[in-house]
Structures are given as C-alpha cells and as structure tokens.
JSON list of C-alpha atoms in Angstrom, two decimals:
[
{"chain": "O", "resi": 28, "resn": "UNK", "atom": "CA", "xyz": [37.65, 62.87, -1.31]},
{"chain": "O", "resi": 29, "resn": "UNK", "atom": "CA", "xyz": [39.66, 63.30, -4.99]},
{"chain": "O", "resi": 30, "resn": "UNK", "atom": "CA", "xyz": [41.46, 66.44, -6.54]},
{"chain": "O", "resi": 31, "resn": "UNK", "atom": "CA", "xyz": [42.26, 66.74, -9.73]},
{"chain": "O", "resi": 32, "resn": "UNK", "atom": "CA", "xyz": [43.89, 69.01, -11.99]},
{"chain": "O", "resi": 33, "resn": "UNK", "atom": "CA", "xyz": [42.83, 69.44, -15.94]},
{"chain": "O", "resi": 34, "resn": "UNK", "atom": "CA", "xyz": [44.69, 70.89, -18.65]},
{"chain": "O", "resi": 35, "resn": "UNK", "atom": "CA", "xyz": [42.77, 71.72, -21.93]},
{"chain": "O", "resi": 36, "resn": "UNK", "atom": "CA", "xyz": [43.07, 72.95, -25.38]},
{"chain": "O", "resi": 37, "resn": "UNK", "atom": "CA", "xyz": [40.10, 73.92, -27.50]},
{"chain": "O", "resi": 38, "resn": "UNK", "atom": "CA", "xyz": [40.52, 75.22, -31.07]},
{"chain": "O", "resi": 39, "resn": "UNK", "atom": "CA", "xyz": [37.20, 76.89, -32.19]},
{"chain": "O", "resi": 40, "resn": "UNK", "atom": "CA", "xyz": [36.32, 77.68, -36.51]},
{"chain": "O", "resi": 41, "resn": "UNK", "atom": "CA", "xyz": [36.24, 81.67, -36.02]},
{"chain": "O", "resi": 42, "resn": "UNK", "atom": "CA", "xyz": [32.77, 81.97, -38.40]},
{"chain": "O", "resi": 43, "resn": "UNK", "atom": "CA", "xyz": [31.16, 85.89, -37.84]},
{"chain": "O", "resi": 44, "resn": "UNK", "atom": "CA", "xyz": [28.41, 84.41, -36.26]},
{"chain": "O", "resi": 45, "resn": "UNK", "atom": "CA", "xyz": [28.20, 84.59, -32.15]},
{"chain": "O", "resi": 46, "resn": "UNK", "atom": "CA", "xyz": [28.30, 80.71, -32.37]},
{"chain": "O", "resi": 47, "resn": "UNK", "atom": "CA", "xyz": [31.27, 78.62, -32.69]},
{"chain": "O", "resi": 48, "resn": "UNK", "atom": "CA", "xyz": [32.25, 75.24, -33.12]},
{"chain": "O", "resi": 49, "resn": "UNK", "atom": "CA", "xyz": [35.43, 73.36, -32.58]},
{"chain": "O", "resi": 50, "resn": "UNK", "atom": "CA", "xyz": [37.57, 70.40, -30.80]},
{"chain": "O", "resi": 51, "resn": "UNK", "atom": "CA", "xyz": [38.99, 69.86, -27.36]},
{"chain": "O", "resi": 52, "resn": "UNK", "atom": "CA", "xyz": [41.61, 67.80, -26.01]},
{"chain": "O", "resi": 53, "resn": "UNK", "atom": "CA", "xyz": [42.30, 67.74, -22.48]},
{"chain": "O", "resi": 54, "resn": "UNK", "atom": "CA", "xyz": [44.62, 65.87, -19.77]},
{"chain": "O", "resi": 55, "resn": "UNK", "atom": "CA", "xyz": [43.58, 65.13, -16.36]},
{"chain": "O", "resi": 56, "resn": "UNK", "atom": "CA", "xyz": [45.07, 63.72, -13.22]},
{"chain": "O", "resi": 57, "resn": "UNK", "atom": "CA", "xyz": [44.27, 63.54, -9.74]},
{"chain": "O", "resi": 58, "resn": "UNK", "atom": "CA", "xyz": [44.49, 61.80, -6.35]},
{"chain": "O", "resi": 59, "resn": "UNK", "atom": "CA", "xyz": [42.01, 60.19, -4.25]},
{"chain": "O", "resi": 60, "resn": "UNK", "atom": "CA", "xyz": [42.49, 59.82, -0.35]},
{"chain": "O", "resi": 61, "resn": "UNK", "atom": "CA", "xyz": [42.12, 56.54, 1.31]},
{"chain": "O", "resi": 62, "resn": "UNK", "atom": "CA", "xyz": [38.87, 57.24, 3.79]},
{"chain": "O", "resi": 63, "resn": "UNK", "atom": "CA", "xyz": [35.96, 54.96, 5.71]},
{"chain": "O", "resi": 64, "resn": "UNK", "atom": "CA", "xyz": [34.42, 54.50, 2.46]},
{"chain": "O", "resi": 65, "resn": "UNK", "atom": "CA", "xyz": [37.79, 53.64, 0.62]},
{"chain": "O", "resi": 66, "resn": "UNK", "atom": "CA", "xyz": [40.20, 52.44, 2.01]},
{"chain": "O", "resi": 67, "resn": "UNK", "atom": "CA", "xyz": [43.20, 52.80, -0.68]},
{"chain": "O", "resi": 68, "resn": "UNK", "atom": "CA", "xyz": [44.81, 56.09, -1.89]},
{"chain": "O", "resi": 69, "resn": "UNK", "atom": "CA", "xyz": [44.93, 56.23, -5.59]},
{"chain": "O", "resi": 70, "resn": "UNK", "atom": "CA", "xyz": [46.59, 58.49, -8.39]},
{"chain": "O", "resi": 71, "resn": "UNK", "atom": "CA", "xyz": [44.33, 58.56, -12.12]},
{"chain": "O", "resi": 72, "resn": "UNK", "atom": "CA", "xyz": [45.77, 60.06, -15.61]},
{"chain": "O", "resi": 73, "resn": "UNK", "atom": "CA", "xyz": [43.32, 60.10, -18.68]},
{"chain": "O", "resi": 74, "resn": "UNK", "atom": "CA", "xyz": [43.15, 61.85, -21.84]},
{"chain": "O", "resi": 75, "resn": "UNK", "atom": "CA", "xyz": [40.38, 63.13, -23.81]},
{"chain": "O", "resi": 76, "resn": "UNK", "atom": "CA", "xyz": [39.25, 64.05, -26.98]},
{"chain": "O", "resi": 77, "resn": "UNK", "atom": "CA", "xyz": [35.78, 65.53, -28.53]},
{"chain": "O", "resi": 78, "resn": "UNK", "atom": "CA", "xyz": [33.84, 67.94, -30.03]},
{"chain": "O", "resi": 79, "resn": "UNK", "atom": "CA", "xyz": [33.09, 71.65, -28.48]},
{"chain": "O", "resi": 80, "resn": "UNK", "atom": "CA", "xyz": [30.89, 74.61, -29.14]},
{"chain": "O", "resi": 81, "resn": "UNK", "atom": "CA", "xyz": [30.46, 77.84, -27.51]},
{"chain": "O", "resi": 82, "resn": "UNK", "atom": "CA", "xyz": [28.28, 80.64, -27.82]},
{"chain": "O", "resi": 83, "resn": "UNK", "atom": "CA", "xyz": [29.05, 84.17, -27.54]},
{"chain": "O", "resi": 84, "resn": "UNK", "atom": "CA", "xyz": [26.39, 85.49, -25.36]},
{"chain": "O", "resi": 85, "resn": "UNK", "atom": "CA", "xyz": [27.75, 88.92, -24.85]},
{"chain": "O", "resi": 86, "resn": "UNK", "atom": "CA", "xyz": [30.60, 91.04, -26.10]},
{"chain": "O", "resi": 87, "resn": "UNK", "atom": "CA", "xyz": [31.68, 94.56, -25.90]},
{"chain": "O", "resi": 88, "resn": "UNK", "atom": "CA", "xyz": [35.35, 95.81, -25.64]},
{"chain": "O", "resi": 89, "resn": "UNK", "atom": "CA", "xyz": [35.57, 95.16, -22.00]},
{"chain": "O", "resi": 90, "resn": "UNK", "atom": "CA", "xyz": [34.16, 91.68, -21.52]},
{"chain": "O", "resi": 91, "resn": "UNK", "atom": "CA", "xyz": [33.38, 88.37, -22.85]},
{"chain": "O", "resi": 92, "resn": "UNK", "atom": "CA", "xyz": [30.69, 86.37, -21.46]},
{"chain": "O", "resi": 93, "resn": "UNK", "atom": "CA", "xyz": [30.97, 82.82, -23.15]},
{"chain": "O", "resi": 94, "resn": "UNK", "atom": "CA", "xyz": [28.74, 79.76, -22.86]},
{"chain": "O", "resi": 95, "resn": "UNK", "atom": "CA", "xyz": [29.83, 76.46, -23.79]},
{"chain": "O", "resi": 96, "resn": "UNK", "atom": "CA", "xyz": [29.44, 72.51, -24.27]},
{"chain": "O", "resi": 97, "resn": "UNK", "atom": "CA", "xyz": [31.98, 69.98, -25.20]},
{"chain": "O", "resi": 98, "resn": "UNK", "atom": "CA", "xyz": [31.51, 65.93, -25.66]},
{"chain": "O", "resi": 99, "resn": "UNK", "atom": "CA", "xyz": [34.90, 63.93, -25.24]},
{"chain": "O", "resi": 100, "resn": "UNK", "atom": "CA", "xyz": [35.78, 60.52, -25.38]},
{"chain": "O", "resi": 101, "resn": "UNK", "atom": "CA", "xyz": [38.47, 59.24, -23.24]},
{"chain": "O", "resi": 102, "resn": "UNK", "atom": "CA", "xyz": [41.93, 57.92, -25.41]},
{"chain": "O", "resi": 103, "resn": "UNK", "atom": "CA", "xyz": [43.50, 56.80, -22.94]},
{"chain": "O", "resi": 104, "resn": "UNK", "atom": "CA", "xyz": [41.85, 56.36, -18.89]},
{"chain": "O", "resi": 105, "resn": "UNK", "atom": "CA", "xyz": [44.20, 54.33, -15.98]},
{"chain": "O", "resi": 106, "resn": "UNK", "atom": "CA", "xyz": [43.40, 54.92, -12.44]},
{"chain": "O", "resi": 107, "resn": "UNK", "atom": "CA", "xyz": [47.04, 53.29, -10.42]},
{"chain": "O", "resi": 108, "resn": "UNK", "atom": "CA", "xyz": [46.55, 51.85, -6.71]},
{"chain": "O", "resi": 109, "resn": "UNK", "atom": "CA", "xyz": [49.43, 50.40, -4.53]},
{"chain": "O", "resi": 110, "resn": "UNK", "atom": "CA", "xyz": [48.91, 46.94, -5.59]},
{"chain": "O", "resi": 111, "resn": "UNK", "atom": "CA", "xyz": [47.44, 46.95, -9.00]},
{"chain": "O", "resi": 112, "resn": "UNK", "atom": "CA", "xyz": [46.10, 49.28, -12.11]},
{"chain": "O", "resi": 113, "resn": "UNK", "atom": "CA", "xyz": [42.66, 49.84, -13.56]},
{"chain": "O", "resi": 114, "resn": "UNK", "atom": "CA", "xyz": [41.77, 50.77, -17.19]},
{"chain": "O", "resi": 115, "resn": "UNK", "atom": "CA", "xyz": [38.97, 52.55, -17.71]},
{"chain": "O", "resi": 116, "resn": "UNK", "atom": "CA", "xyz": [36.58, 53.80, -20.71]},
{"chain": "O", "resi": 117, "resn": "UNK", "atom": "CA", "xyz": [34.86, 57.32, -20.37]},
{"chain": "O", "resi": 118, "resn": "UNK", "atom": "CA", "xyz": [32.26, 59.53, -21.68]},
{"chain": "O", "resi": 119, "resn": "UNK", "atom": "CA", "xyz": [32.23, 63.28, -20.35]},
{"chain": "O", "resi": 120, "resn": "UNK", "atom": "CA", "xyz": [29.44, 66.42, -21.17]},
{"chain": "O", "resi": 121, "resn": "UNK", "atom": "CA", "xyz": [30.75, 69.45, -20.28]},
{"chain": "O", "resi": 122, "resn": "UNK", "atom": "CA", "xyz": [28.27, 72.99, -19.87]},
{"chain": "O", "resi": 123, "resn": "UNK", "atom": "CA", "xyz": [30.10, 76.03, -18.78]},
{"chain": "O", "resi": 124, "resn": "UNK", "atom": "CA", "xyz": [30.04, 79.78, -19.00]},
{"chain": "O", "resi": 125, "resn": "UNK", "atom": "CA", "xyz": [33.35, 81.49, -19.03]},
{"chain": "O", "resi": 126, "resn": "UNK", "atom": "CA", "xyz": [33.98, 85.41, -18.46]},
{"chain": "O", "resi": 127, "resn": "UNK", "atom": "CA", "xyz": [37.01, 86.83, -20.69]},
{"chain": "O", "resi": 128, "resn": "UNK", "atom": "CA", "xyz": [39.13, 89.85, -19.60]},
{"chain": "O", "resi": 129, "resn": "UNK", "atom": "CA", "xyz": [40.96, 91.06, -23.21]},
{"chain": "O", "resi": 130, "resn": "UNK", "atom": "CA", "xyz": [44.04, 92.68, -22.95]},
{"chain": "O", "resi": 131, "resn": "UNK", "atom": "CA", "xyz": [47.39, 93.30, -25.09]},
{"chain": "O", "resi": 132, "resn": "UNK", "atom": "CA", "xyz": [48.47, 90.10, -23.62]},
{"chain": "O", "resi": 133, "resn": "UNK", "atom": "CA", "xyz": [45.92, 88.51, -24.16]},
{"chain": "O", "resi": 134, "resn": "UNK", "atom": "CA", "xyz": [42.84, 86.60, -22.94]},
{"chain": "O", "resi": 135, "resn": "UNK", "atom": "CA", "xyz": [42.51, 85.75, -19.26]},
{"chain": "O", "resi": 136, "resn": "UNK", "atom": "CA", "xyz": [39.49, 83.92, -18.40]},
{"chain": "O", "resi": 137, "resn": "UNK", "atom": "CA", "xyz": [37.20, 82.42, -15.61]},
{"chain": "O", "resi": 138, "resn": "UNK", "atom": "CA", "xyz": [34.66, 80.13, -15.76]},
{"chain": "O", "resi": 139, "resn": "UNK", "atom": "CA", "xyz": [32.32, 77.50, -13.84]},
{"chain": "O", "resi": 140, "resn": "UNK", "atom": "CA", "xyz": [31.59, 74.80, -15.22]},
{"chain": "O", "resi": 141, "resn": "UNK", "atom": "CA", "xyz": [29.78, 71.20, -14.45]},
{"chain": "O", "resi": 142, "resn": "UNK", "atom": "CA", "xyz": [30.82, 67.60, -15.89]},
{"chain": "O", "resi": 143, "resn": "UNK", "atom": "CA", "xyz": [29.10, 64.17, -16.46]},
{"chain": "O", "resi": 144, "resn": "UNK", "atom": "CA", "xyz": [31.39, 61.55, -16.99]},
{"chain": "O", "resi": 145, "resn": "UNK", "atom": "CA", "xyz": [30.11, 57.92, -17.28]},
{"chain": "O", "resi": 146, "resn": "UNK", "atom": "CA", "xyz": [33.01, 55.35, -16.59]},
{"chain": "O", "resi": 147, "resn": "UNK", "atom": "CA", "xyz": [33.39, 51.61, -17.18]},
{"chain": "O", "resi": 148, "resn": "UNK", "atom": "CA", "xyz": [35.88, 49.66, -16.20]},
{"chain": "O", "resi": 149, "resn": "UNK", "atom": "CA", "xyz": [37.45, 47.93, -18.88]},
{"chain": "O", "resi": 150, "resn": "UNK", "atom": "CA", "xyz": [40.64, 45.98, -17.32]},
{"chain": "O", "resi": 151, "resn": "UNK", "atom": "CA", "xyz": [42.60, 44.99, -14.44]},
{"chain": "O", "resi": 152, "resn": "UNK", "atom": "CA", "xyz": [45.86, 43.63, -13.11]},
{"chain": "O", "resi": 153, "resn": "UNK", "atom": "CA", "xyz": [43.75, 42.49, -10.57]},
{"chain": "O", "resi": 154, "resn": "UNK", "atom": "CA", "xyz": [42.26, 39.68, -11.48]},
{"chain": "O", "resi": 155, "resn": "UNK", "atom": "CA", "xyz": [39.79, 39.04, -9.05]},
{"chain": "O", "resi": 156, "resn": "UNK", "atom": "CA", "xyz": [38.46, 42.10, -10.42]},
{"chain": "O", "resi": 157, "resn": "UNK", "atom": "CA", "xyz": [35.86, 41.66, -13.00]},
{"chain": "O", "resi": 158, "resn": "UNK", "atom": "CA", "xyz": [34.52, 44.52, -15.15]},
{"chain": "O", "resi": 159, "resn": "UNK", "atom": "CA", "xyz": [31.20, 44.94, -14.92]},
{"chain": "O", "resi": 160, "resn": "UNK", "atom": "CA", "xyz": [28.64, 45.14, -17.44]},
{"chain": "O", "resi": 161, "resn": "UNK", "atom": "CA", "xyz": [27.29, 49.00, -16.77]},
{"chain": "O", "resi": 162, "resn": "UNK", "atom": "CA", "xyz": [28.75, 52.11, -16.39]},
{"chain": "O", "resi": 163, "resn": "UNK", "atom": "CA", "xyz": [28.95, 54.23, -13.78]},
{"chain": "O", "resi": 164, "resn": "UNK", "atom": "CA", "xyz": [28.36, 58.03, -13.55]},
{"chain": "O", "resi": 165, "resn": "UNK", "atom": "CA", "xyz": [29.28, 60.99, -11.67]},
{"chain": "O", "resi": 166, "resn": "UNK", "atom": "CA", "xyz": [29.13, 64.99, -11.84]},
{"chain": "O", "resi": 167, "resn": "UNK", "atom": "CA", "xyz": [31.33, 67.50, -10.91]},
{"chain": "O", "resi": 168, "resn": "UNK", "atom": "CA", "xyz": [31.79, 71.14, -10.73]},
{"chain": "O", "resi": 169, "resn": "UNK", "atom": "CA", "xyz": [34.93, 72.91, -10.72]},
{"chain": "O", "resi": 170, "resn": "UNK", "atom": "CA", "xyz": [36.48, 76.74, -11.21]},
{"chain": "O", "resi": 171, "resn": "UNK", "atom": "CA", "xyz": [38.37, 77.77, -13.74]},
{"chain": "O", "resi": 172, "resn": "UNK", "atom": "CA", "xyz": [40.79, 80.46, -14.22]},
{"chain": "O", "resi": 173, "resn": "UNK", "atom": "CA", "xyz": [43.00, 80.53, -17.72]},
{"chain": "O", "resi": 174, "resn": "UNK", "atom": "CA", "xyz": [44.83, 82.31, -20.13]},
{"chain": "O", "resi": 175, "resn": "UNK", "atom": "CA", "xyz": [44.07, 82.41, -24.06]},
{"chain": "O", "resi": 176, "resn": "UNK", "atom": "CA", "xyz": [45.78, 83.77, -27.01]},
{"chain": "O", "resi": 177, "resn": "UNK", "atom": "CA", "xyz": [44.04, 83.90, -30.46]},
{"chain": "O", "resi": 178, "resn": "UNK", "atom": "CA", "xyz": [45.50, 83.78, -33.76]},
{"chain": "O", "resi": 179, "resn": "UNK", "atom": "CA", "xyz": [44.00, 83.56, -37.22]},
{"chain": "O", "resi": 180, "resn": "UNK", "atom": "CA", "xyz": [45.70, 81.17, -39.88]}
]
C-alpha cells in the first residue's frame, strides 16, 4: 500500500465565462510499505507541470462547485529503495470536482479527484533492472482539502 501527499499550485486566466484555462505545477511525495507482493519499502518524489481547465458549474454567494481537468508531464520522478534508485517519466490525467466556500479570509475547498498515471522506467542505479519498453498505468482516487486566495494582476 502507498501513501502520498501532493501540493499543487494552479493559476487560471480569469475570463467572464464559466470556463477557465491555466497552468498547474505540483509536487508529490510518498512511501510504499513492504508487503507480500513487494518486499522493499520505497519513497518517491515527483514534480509535474501542465495545462488545466475548470468549469464553474454552480456559483452563488455561499458556495461554488467547480469541475476541473488537467494533463501533466513529470519534470522529475525519482523512487528511492534501500539499495538503488529509479528514475521515471510519467504523464497524469486528472478529473475532479471541488466545493469552494468563499469567506473574507479566502476560499476553503474540499474535493474529490480521479487520476490516471502512465509511467515508464527511464534509468536505474541497479544495473540488473533494465527499462521495460512499455509504460504501465494505474489509477488513484483522492479527497482534498485546501485553501485558495484569488487575486488579479
């Protein structure tokens, strides 16, 4: 089983339409535990960058419901094991929804997100591990809580 934390910065071009487009940058770090199918613990850290879009599906003075999507490419993805280190390339597709509560202190958010990641081993410090020719994929579901501050330039 793996546990991860992701911090993300999204910026949107503020149109007068319910659709907004922008860029996202995220940092993800995590740890896998040793199990019957995986004999070694590992930690990983990855940086991602890519375009993002959101649709303000519902908006009144009390709550905002936004649906969003993003496509990100890894800038760096490194997994560390006790005896070696792997470097990967990865692409991530994310779909999600956020409930935003505007206050005088900023926007508090909670959300549900689905992510599909496709990654491939680029290199390893363990010379016996050869990079495979195909990419493997997996999905993840997440619950998020956050804080946002909007400002205009």
